[in-house]
mmCIF file of C-alpha atoms in Angstrom:
data_model
loop_
_atom_site.group_PDB
_atom_site.id
_atom_site.type_symbol
_atom_site.label_atom_id
_atom_site.label_comp_id
_atom_site.label_asym_id
_atom_site.label_seq_id
_atom_site.Cartn_x
_atom_site.Cartn_y
_atom_site.Cartn_z
ATOM 1 C CA UNK N 1 87.119 84.128 137.768
ATOM 2 C CA UNK N 2 83.891 82.545 138.714
ATOM 3 C CA UNK N 3 85.441 79.311 139.924
ATOM 4 C CA UNK N 4 87.886 81.277 142.042
ATOM 5 C CA UNK N 5 85.148 83.313 143.513
ATOM 6 C CA UNK N 6 83.207 79.924 144.521
ATOM 7 C CA UNK N 7 86.393 78.489 145.736
ATOM 8 C CA UNK N 8 87.134 81.377 148.010
ATOM 9 C CA UNK N 9 83.857 81.349 149.650
ATOM 10 C CA UNK N 10 84.312 77.399 150.034
ATOM 11 C CA UNK N 11 87.671 77.629 151.671
ATOM 12 C CA UNK N 12 86.756 80.760 153.895
ATOM 13 C CA UNK N 13 83.263 79.941 155.131
ATOM 14 C CA UNK N 14 82.766 76.170 154.088
ATOM 15 C CA UNK N 15 80.013 76.828 151.510
ATOM 16 C CA UNK N 16 79.314 75.772 149.123
ATOM 17 C CA UNK N 17 80.476 72.195 149.848
ATOM 18 C CA UNK N 18 81.363 71.706 146.318
ATOM 19 C CA UNK N 19 82.369 74.167 143.546
ATOM 20 C CA UNK N 20 79.646 74.347 140.975
ATOM 21 C CA UNK N 21 82.650 75.464 138.403
ATOM 22 C CA UNK N 22 84.939 72.360 138.401
ATOM 23 C CA UNK N 23 88.738 72.833 137.599
ATOM 24 C CA UNK N 24 89.707 71.791 134.090
ATOM 25 C CA UNK N 25 92.177 68.784 134.130
ATOM 26 C CA UNK N 26 94.738 70.642 132.483
ATOM 27 C CA UNK N 27 95.338 72.958 135.436
ATOM 28 C CA UNK N 28 96.451 69.774 137.527
ATOM 29 C CA UNK N 29 98.653 68.506 134.999
ATOM 30 C CA UNK N 30 100.403 71.840 134.712
ATOM 31 C CA UNK N 31 102.259 71.999 131.156
ATOM 32 C CA UNK N 32 101.891 68.847 129.394
ATOM 33 C CA UNK N 33 105.129 69.278 127.265
ATOM 34 C CA UNK N 34 107.258 71.058 129.909
ATOM 35 C CA UNK N 35 109.910 68.278 129.607
ATOM 36 C CA UNK N 36 108.995 67.012 126.290
ATOM 37 C CA UNK N 37 111.235 64.016 124.961
ATOM 38 C CA UNK N 38 112.199 64.526 121.273
ATOM 39 C CA UNK N 39 111.694 60.862 120.855
ATOM 40 C CA UNK N 40 107.898 60.833 121.816
ATOM 41 C CA UNK N 41 105.097 62.630 120.236
ATOM 42 C CA UNK N 42 103.661 65.530 121.933
ATOM 43 C CA UNK N 43 101.125 65.166 124.371
ATOM 44 C CA UNK N 44 97.605 66.635 123.613
ATOM 45 C CA UNK N 45 96.144 69.359 126.366
ATOM 46 C CA UNK N 46 93.056 68.172 128.177
ATOM 47 C CA UNK N 47 89.697 69.380 127.486
ATOM 48 C CA UNK N 48 88.768 72.771 129.054
ATOM 49 C CA UNK N 49 86.997 72.641 132.143
ATOM 50 C CA UNK N 50 83.391 72.328 132.308
ATOM 51 C CA UNK N 51 81.197 75.487 131.861
ATOM 52 C CA UNK N 52 83.957 77.242 130.116
ATOM 53 C CA UNK N 53 82.421 78.683 126.883
ATOM 54 C CA UNK N 54 84.320 78.133 123.687
ATOM 55 C CA UNK N 55 85.845 81.546 122.259
ATOM 56 C CA UNK N 56 84.269 82.497 119.035
ATOM 57 C CA UNK N 57 86.550 83.037 116.336
ATOM 58 C CA UNK N 58 86.661 86.592 115.061
ATOM 59 C CA UNK N 59 86.188 87.244 111.054
ATOM 60 C CA UNK N 60 88.237 89.921 109.445
ATOM 61 C CA UNK N 61 86.906 93.206 108.622
ATOM 62 C CA UNK N 62 86.467 93.789 104.714
ATOM 63 C CA UNK N 63 85.924 97.220 103.628
ATOM 64 C CA UNK N 64 83.374 97.232 100.788
ATOM 65 C CA UNK N 65 84.553 98.637 97.229
ATOM 66 C CA UNK N 66 82.329 101.420 97.389
ATOM 67 C CA UNK N 67 83.307 102.174 101.385
ATOM 68 C CA UNK N 68 86.946 102.341 99.847
ATOM 69 C CA UNK N 69 86.273 104.792 97.396
ATOM 70 C CA UNK N 70 84.527 107.093 99.462
ATOM 71 C CA UNK N 71 87.434 106.438 102.159
ATOM 72 C CA UNK N 72 89.740 107.189 99.375
ATOM 73 C CA UNK N 73 88.273 110.294 98.119
ATOM 74 C CA UNK N 74 88.066 111.842 101.678
ATOM 75 C CA UNK N 75 92.133 112.059 101.783
ATOM 76 C CA UNK N 76 93.259 115.228 101.196
ATOM 77 C CA UNK N 77 96.914 114.942 100.617
ATOM 78 C CA UNK N 78 99.050 113.100 97.839
ATOM 79 C CA UNK N 79 101.066 111.433 100.781
ATOM 80 C CA UNK N 80 97.883 109.795 102.323
ATOM 81 C CA UNK N 81 96.510 108.513 98.818
ATOM 82 C CA UNK N 82 100.017 107.008 98.183
ATOM 83 C CA UNK N 83 100.116 105.297 101.281
ATOM 84 C CA UNK N 84 96.414 104.150 101.272
ATOM 85 C CA UNK N 85 97.094 102.606 97.574
ATOM 86 C CA UNK N 86 99.874 100.741 98.804
ATOM 87 C CA UNK N 87 98.158 99.269 101.758
ATOM 88 C CA UNK N 88 95.195 98.189 99.629
ATOM 89 C CA UNK N 89 97.504 96.932 96.689
ATOM 90 C CA UNK N 90 100.382 95.097 98.584
ATOM 91 C CA UNK N 91 98.722 93.803 101.927
ATOM 92 C CA UNK N 92 101.662 94.699 103.884
ATOM 93 C CA UNK N 93 100.958 95.437 107.685
ATOM 94 C CA UNK N 94 100.979 99.070 108.822
ATOM 95 C CA UNK N 95 104.628 99.088 110.729
ATOM 96 C CA UNK N 96 106.113 97.128 107.653
ATOM 97 C CA UNK N 97 104.847 99.762 105.002
ATOM 98 C CA UNK N 98 105.419 102.900 107.313
ATOM 99 C CA UNK N 99 109.464 101.318 107.818
ATOM 100 C CA UNK N 100 110.251 101.331 103.933
ATOM 101 C CA UNK N 101 113.023 103.149 103.085
ATOM 102 C CA UNK N 102 113.749 105.298 99.930
ATOM 103 C CA UNK N 103 116.141 102.797 98.359
ATOM 104 C CA UNK N 104 113.630 99.751 98.305
ATOM 105 C CA UNK N 105 111.026 101.343 95.908
ATOM 106 C CA UNK N 106 111.626 99.977 92.588
ATOM 107 C CA UNK N 107 109.265 101.554 90.081
ATOM 108 C CA UNK N 108 110.563 99.947 87.141
ATOM 109 C CA UNK N 109 109.767 96.470 88.713
ATOM 110 C CA UNK N 110 106.675 97.762 90.111
ATOM 111 C CA UNK N 111 107.592 96.546 93.746
ATOM 112 C CA UNK N 112 108.258 97.919 97.278
ATOM 113 C CA UNK N 113 110.576 96.212 99.620
ATOM 114 C CA UNK N 114 109.299 96.107 103.399
ATOM 115 C CA UNK N 115 111.016 94.131 106.403
ATOM 116 C CA UNK N 116 108.454 91.342 107.569
ATOM 117 C CA UNK N 117 107.315 91.655 111.161
ATOM 118 C CA UNK N 118 107.850 88.423 112.425
ATOM 119 C CA UNK N 119 110.984 86.682 110.430
ATOM 120 C CA UNK N 120 112.682 90.229 109.622
ATOM 121 C CA UNK N 121 113.332 89.211 106.425
ATOM 122 C CA UNK N 122 113.316 91.564 103.431
ATOM 123 C CA UNK N 123 110.535 90.875 100.783
ATOM 124 C CA UNK N 124 109.862 93.099 97.505
ATOM 125 C CA UNK N 125 105.954 93.066 97.267
ATOM 126 C CA UNK N 126 104.413 94.060 93.816
ATOM 127 C CA UNK N 127 101.953 97.157 94.099
ATOM 128 C CA UNK N 128 99.459 98.742 91.699
ATOM 129 C CA UNK N 129 100.617 101.306 89.131
ATOM 130 C CA UNK N 130 98.201 103.718 90.929
ATOM 131 C CA UNK N 131 100.025 103.693 93.988
ATOM 132 C CA UNK N 132 103.583 104.520 92.272
ATOM 133 C CA UNK N 133 101.791 107.431 90.774
ATOM 134 C CA UNK N 134 100.593 108.778 93.941
ATOM 135 C CA UNK N 135 103.861 108.412 95.369
ATOM 136 C CA UNK N 136 105.633 110.359 92.605
ATOM 137 C CA UNK N 137 103.199 112.997 93.182
ATOM 138 C CA UNK N 138 103.744 112.966 96.963
ATOM 139 C CA UNK N 139 107.471 112.736 96.264
ATOM 140 C CA UNK N 140 107.639 115.925 93.773
ATOM 141 C CA UNK N 141 105.781 117.979 96.587
ATOM 142 C CA UNK N 142 108.621 117.459 99.058
ATOM 143 C CA UNK N 143 111.438 117.703 96.766
ATOM 144 C CA UNK N 144 114.463 119.418 98.409
ATOM 145 C CA UNK N 145 112.543 119.784 101.623
ATOM 146 C CA UNK N 146 113.276 116.214 103.192
ATOM 147 C CA UNK N 147 116.636 114.342 103.096
ATOM 148 C CA UNK N 148 116.897 112.409 99.868
ATOM 149 C CA UNK N 149 119.089 109.128 100.425
ATOM 150 C CA UNK N 150 118.517 105.398 99.917
ATOM 151 C CA UNK N 151 118.773 104.742 103.743
ATOM 152 C CA UNK N 152 116.276 107.786 104.469
ATOM 153 C CA UNK N 153 112.788 106.974 105.670
ATOM 154 C CA UNK N 154 110.066 107.061 102.607
ATOM 155 C CA UNK N 155 107.207 108.612 104.392
ATOM 156 C CA UNK N 156 107.649 111.602 106.237
ATOM 157 C CA UNK N 157 105.314 114.274 108.123
ATOM 158 C CA UNK N 158 103.812 117.254 105.957
ATOM 159 C CA UNK N 159 104.560 120.003 108.582
ATOM 160 C CA UNK N 160 107.642 121.537 109.797
ATOM 161 C CA UNK N 161 109.951 120.216 111.440
ATOM 162 C CA UNK N 162 109.709 116.928 108.818
ATOM 163 C CA UNK N 163 110.090 113.915 110.805
ATOM 164 C CA UNK N 164 109.476 110.427 109.795
ATOM 165 C CA UNK N 165 105.868 109.524 109.655
ATOM 166 C CA UNK N 166 105.135 107.207 112.725
ATOM 167 C CA UNK N 167 102.115 104.917 113.273
ATOM 168 C CA UNK N 168 100.034 107.222 115.392
ATOM 169 C CA UNK N 169 100.242 109.920 112.608
ATOM 170 C CA UNK N 170 99.304 107.580 110.126
ATOM 171 C CA UNK N 171 96.555 106.318 112.357
ATOM 172 C CA UNK N 172 95.079 109.926 112.377
ATOM 173 C CA UNK N 173 94.991 110.254 108.689
ATOM 174 C CA UNK N 174 92.222 107.257 108.897
ATOM 175 C CA UNK N 175 90.511 108.906 111.784
ATOM 176 C CA UNK N 176 90.194 112.345 110.267
ATOM 177 C CA UNK N 177 88.727 110.529 107.083
ATOM 178 C CA UNK N 178 86.551 108.481 109.233
ATOM 179 C CA UNK N 179 85.273 111.434 110.843
ATOM 180 C CA UNK N 180 83.951 112.815 107.723
ATOM 181 C CA UNK N 181 82.673 109.330 106.601
ATOM 182 C CA UNK N 182 80.867 108.379 110.153
ATOM 183 C CA UNK N 183 82.993 105.100 109.824
ATOM 184 C CA UNK N 184 85.363 103.252 111.860
ATOM 185 C CA UNK N 185 87.927 101.530 109.508
ATOM 186 C CA UNK N 186 91.086 100.920 110.631
ATOM 187 C CA UNK N 187 94.738 100.466 108.771
ATOM 188 C CA UNK N 188 94.623 96.811 109.423
ATOM 189 C CA UNK N 189 91.316 96.614 107.991
ATOM 190 C CA UNK N 190 93.341 97.670 104.383
ATOM 191 C CA UNK N 191 95.341 94.611 104.956
ATOM 192 C CA UNK N 192 92.223 92.096 105.107
ATOM 193 C CA UNK N 193 90.556 93.985 102.328
ATOM 194 C CA UNK N 194 93.766 93.542 100.241
ATOM 195 C CA UNK N 195 93.852 89.741 100.908
ATOM 196 C CA UNK N 196 90.076 89.396 100.322
ATOM 197 C CA UNK N 197 90.614 91.022 96.975
ATOM 198 C CA UNK N 198 93.284 88.501 95.979
ATOM 199 C CA UNK N 199 91.391 85.788 96.736
ATOM 200 C CA UNK N 200 88.747 86.598 94.625
ATOM 201 C CA UNK N 201 91.204 86.270 91.760
ATOM 202 C CA UNK N 202 90.723 82.890 90.189
ATOM 203 C CA UNK N 203 94.323 83.501 88.761
ATOM 204 C CA UNK N 204 96.072 83.825 92.155
ATOM 205 C CA UNK N 205 96.537 80.450 94.252
ATOM 206 C CA UNK N 206 96.454 80.250 98.064
ATOM 207 C CA UNK N 207 100.188 79.977 98.254
ATOM 208 C CA UNK N 208 100.505 83.205 96.446
ATOM 209 C CA UNK N 209 98.333 85.173 98.759
ATOM 210 C CA UNK N 210 100.412 83.260 101.578
ATOM 211 C CA UNK N 211 103.484 84.541 100.476
ATOM 212 C CA UNK N 212 102.237 87.947 99.891
ATOM 213 C CA UNK N 213 100.655 88.453 103.039
ATOM 214 C CA UNK N 214 103.920 86.999 104.863
ATOM 215 C CA UNK N 215 101.939 84.293 106.711
ATOM 216 C CA UNK N 216 104.082 81.641 108.229
ATOM 217 C CA UNK N 217 101.133 78.922 107.684
ATOM 218 C CA UNK N 218 98.601 78.552 105.003
ATOM 219 C CA UNK N 219 96.066 77.872 107.619
ATOM 220 C CA UNK N 220 96.341 81.540 108.728
ATOM 221 C CA UNK N 221 95.555 82.718 104.855
ATOM 222 C CA UNK N 222 92.467 80.252 104.679
ATOM 223 C CA UNK N 223 90.442 82.443 106.783
ATOM 224 C CA UNK N 224 89.658 84.872 103.747
ATOM 225 C CA UNK N 225 88.374 81.868 101.753
ATOM 226 C CA UNK N 226 85.188 82.060 103.797
ATOM 227 C CA UNK N 227 82.719 84.466 102.266
ATOM 228 C CA UNK N 228 81.409 87.302 104.070
ATOM 229 C CA UNK N 229 77.673 87.682 105.115
ATOM 230 C CA UNK N 230 77.079 90.094 102.238
ATOM 231 C CA UNK N 231 78.839 88.074 99.728
ATOM 232 C CA UNK N 232 76.557 84.926 100.789
ATOM 233 C CA UNK N 233 73.223 86.904 100.588
ATOM 234 C CA UNK N 234 74.093 88.261 96.975
ATOM 235 C CA UNK N 235 75.192 84.714 95.964
ATOM 236 C CA UNK N 236 71.636 83.135 97.344
ATOM 237 C CA UNK N 237 69.891 85.902 95.642
ATOM 238 C CA UNK N 238 71.216 85.495 92.680
ATOM 239 C CA UNK N 239 70.468 81.476 92.881
ATOM 240 C CA UNK N 240 66.962 82.250 93.622
ATOM 241 C CA UNK N 241 66.678 84.542 90.376
ATOM 242 C CA UNK N 242 68.431 81.883 88.185
ATOM 243 C CA UNK N 243 65.456 79.347 89.449
ATOM 244 C CA UNK N 244 63.113 81.655 88.730
ATOM 245 C CA UNK N 245 64.312 82.493 85.388
ATOM 246 C CA UNK N 246 64.645 78.690 84.476
ATOM 247 C CA UNK N 247 61.245 77.960 85.657
ATOM 248 C CA UNK N 248 59.755 80.650 83.446
ATOM 249 C CA UNK N 249 61.180 78.952 80.396
ATOM 250 C CA UNK N 250 58.636 77.227 78.161
ATOM 251 C CA UNK N 251 58.814 73.583 77.720
ATOM 252 C CA UNK N 252 60.612 72.114 74.607
ATOM 253 C CA UNK N 253 58.130 71.433 71.879
ATOM 254 C CA UNK N 254 58.274 67.617 70.656
ATOM 255 C CA UNK N 255 60.244 66.544 67.981
ATOM 256 C CA UNK N 256 59.312 67.241 64.499
ATOM 257 C CA UNK N 257 57.408 63.869 62.945
ATOM 258 C CA UNK N 258 54.711 63.051 65.883
ATOM 259 C CA UNK N 259 50.959 63.385 64.845
ATOM 260 C CA UNK N 260 48.748 65.223 67.483
ATOM 261 C CA UNK N 261 46.455 62.456 67.666
ATOM 262 C CA UNK N 262 49.130 60.306 68.738
ATOM 263 C CA UNK N 263 50.442 62.630 71.542
ATOM 264 C CA UNK N 264 46.913 62.934 72.482
ATOM 265 C CA UNK N 265 46.708 59.351 72.619
ATOM 266 C CA UNK N 266 49.775 58.912 74.761
ATOM 267 C CA UNK N 267 49.490 61.831 77.210
ATOM 268 C CA UNK N 268 45.869 62.932 77.212
ATOM 269 C CA UNK N 269 43.639 65.422 75.504
ATOM 270 C CA UNK N 270 44.742 68.940 75.433
ATOM 271 C CA UNK N 271 43.031 71.816 74.233
ATOM 272 C CA UNK N 272 44.348 75.417 73.398
ATOM 273 C CA UNK N 273 42.599 78.592 74.603
ATOM 274 C CA UNK N 274 41.214 79.268 71.026
ATOM 275 C CA UNK N 275 39.580 75.617 71.003
ATOM 276 C CA UNK N 276 42.024 73.601 69.056
ATOM 277 C CA UNK N 277 43.099 70.176 70.317
ATOM 278 C CA UNK N 278 46.625 69.014 70.575
ATOM 279 C CA UNK N 279 49.262 67.456 72.635
ATOM 280 C CA UNK N 280 52.967 67.919 73.777
ATOM 281 C CA UNK N 281 52.966 71.616 72.639
ATOM 282 C CA UNK N 282 55.044 74.328 74.809
ATOM 283 C CA UNK N 283 51.731 76.338 75.783
ATOM 284 C CA UNK N 284 49.095 73.791 76.616
ATOM 285 C CA UNK N 285 45.799 74.292 78.696
ATOM 286 C CA UNK N 286 43.496 71.363 79.842
ATOM 287 C CA UNK N 287 39.891 71.782 80.809
ATOM 288 C CA UNK N 288 39.635 70.498 84.543
ATOM 289 C CA UNK N 289 35.995 70.898 86.343
ATOM 290 C CA UNK N 290 35.037 73.443 83.633
ATOM 291 C CA UNK N 291 37.984 75.480 83.809
ATOM 292 C CA UNK N 292 40.913 76.029 81.497
ATOM 293 C CA UNK N 293 44.008 75.318 83.559
ATOM 294 C CA UNK N 294 47.635 76.095 82.342
ATOM 295 C CA UNK N 295 50.128 73.226 82.891
ATOM 296 C CA UNK N 296 53.737 74.016 82.048
ATOM 297 C CA UNK N 297 56.594 71.680 83.108
ATOM 298 C CA UNK N 298 60.182 72.458 82.015
ATOM 299 C CA UNK N 299 61.642 70.400 79.424
ATOM 300 C CA UNK N 300 58.896 67.760 79.237
ATOM 301 C CA UNK N 301 54.951 67.379 79.209
ATOM 302 C CA UNK N 302 53.395 65.551 82.060
ATOM 303 C CA UNK N 303 49.897 64.200 82.074
ATOM 304 C CA UNK N 304 47.352 65.617 84.036
ATOM 305 C CA UNK N 305 46.106 63.472 87.101
ATOM 306 C CA UNK N 306 42.891 61.885 86.674
ATOM 307 C CA UNK N 307 39.914 63.873 88.133
ATOM 308 C CA UNK N 308 37.181 61.551 88.059
ATOM 309 C CA UNK N 309 34.961 63.585 85.729
#
């Protein structure tokens, strides 16, 4: 847009003489693979034009565990609790889960069948046991009020006339809960949160997560490997705490059989607060400049540097 502004004035008024935002080479080349020869490699597109900033990569929003518990507690109906429980345990997209039919629910196998958004392939996703419990409570409330058949929708509105639940109605469920909590979470954040929970499990591989999320490329799944800023802060603070605890440990005492006078000859003369002399013990003090100074080093005793006194 900025380049077009300068280009307009350059062509209309003759000023400026040169456009300060040069055009990228790819624009002159057109589509580099428009008439691609299958016997040759694909041509890589040229670099973007000068002064064009690189678009930052957006990180997926993850709902913290405590925030999810508060969000789940703010829900009023068993239908909403069942829907959210399936979202957080399967990682399915909002439209995929809302399009589930009654015949695709298999409580015995603990799976629910969804039609994938991109490939349109039916896939049975495992879900948590709690999700099926909330689903059963919701179905019991609407028993006899909505059609019951394998081809009928699973999710219905709670007010008459009963209609299949659509995305806008499900989004309003989240909107009302967000208004109570003062948050701004979305249904798609549940998908990101489910993927993050699964990637934390050391028993699940990245290929397992790719299949469950329905990603065509595993590089799309790899975005969930990167830790969140809160996780990094917690890990670094834990690292500092371990370092502090390690430094606070007293050094190991010398092996049995060493005489104090031999250790004193090797490491220098040490004295304890009670006036006893020795060497190589865990709690040792040395007189330096008339002061009793404590010297502790993890795992070994280090000789004090010479003070010239």
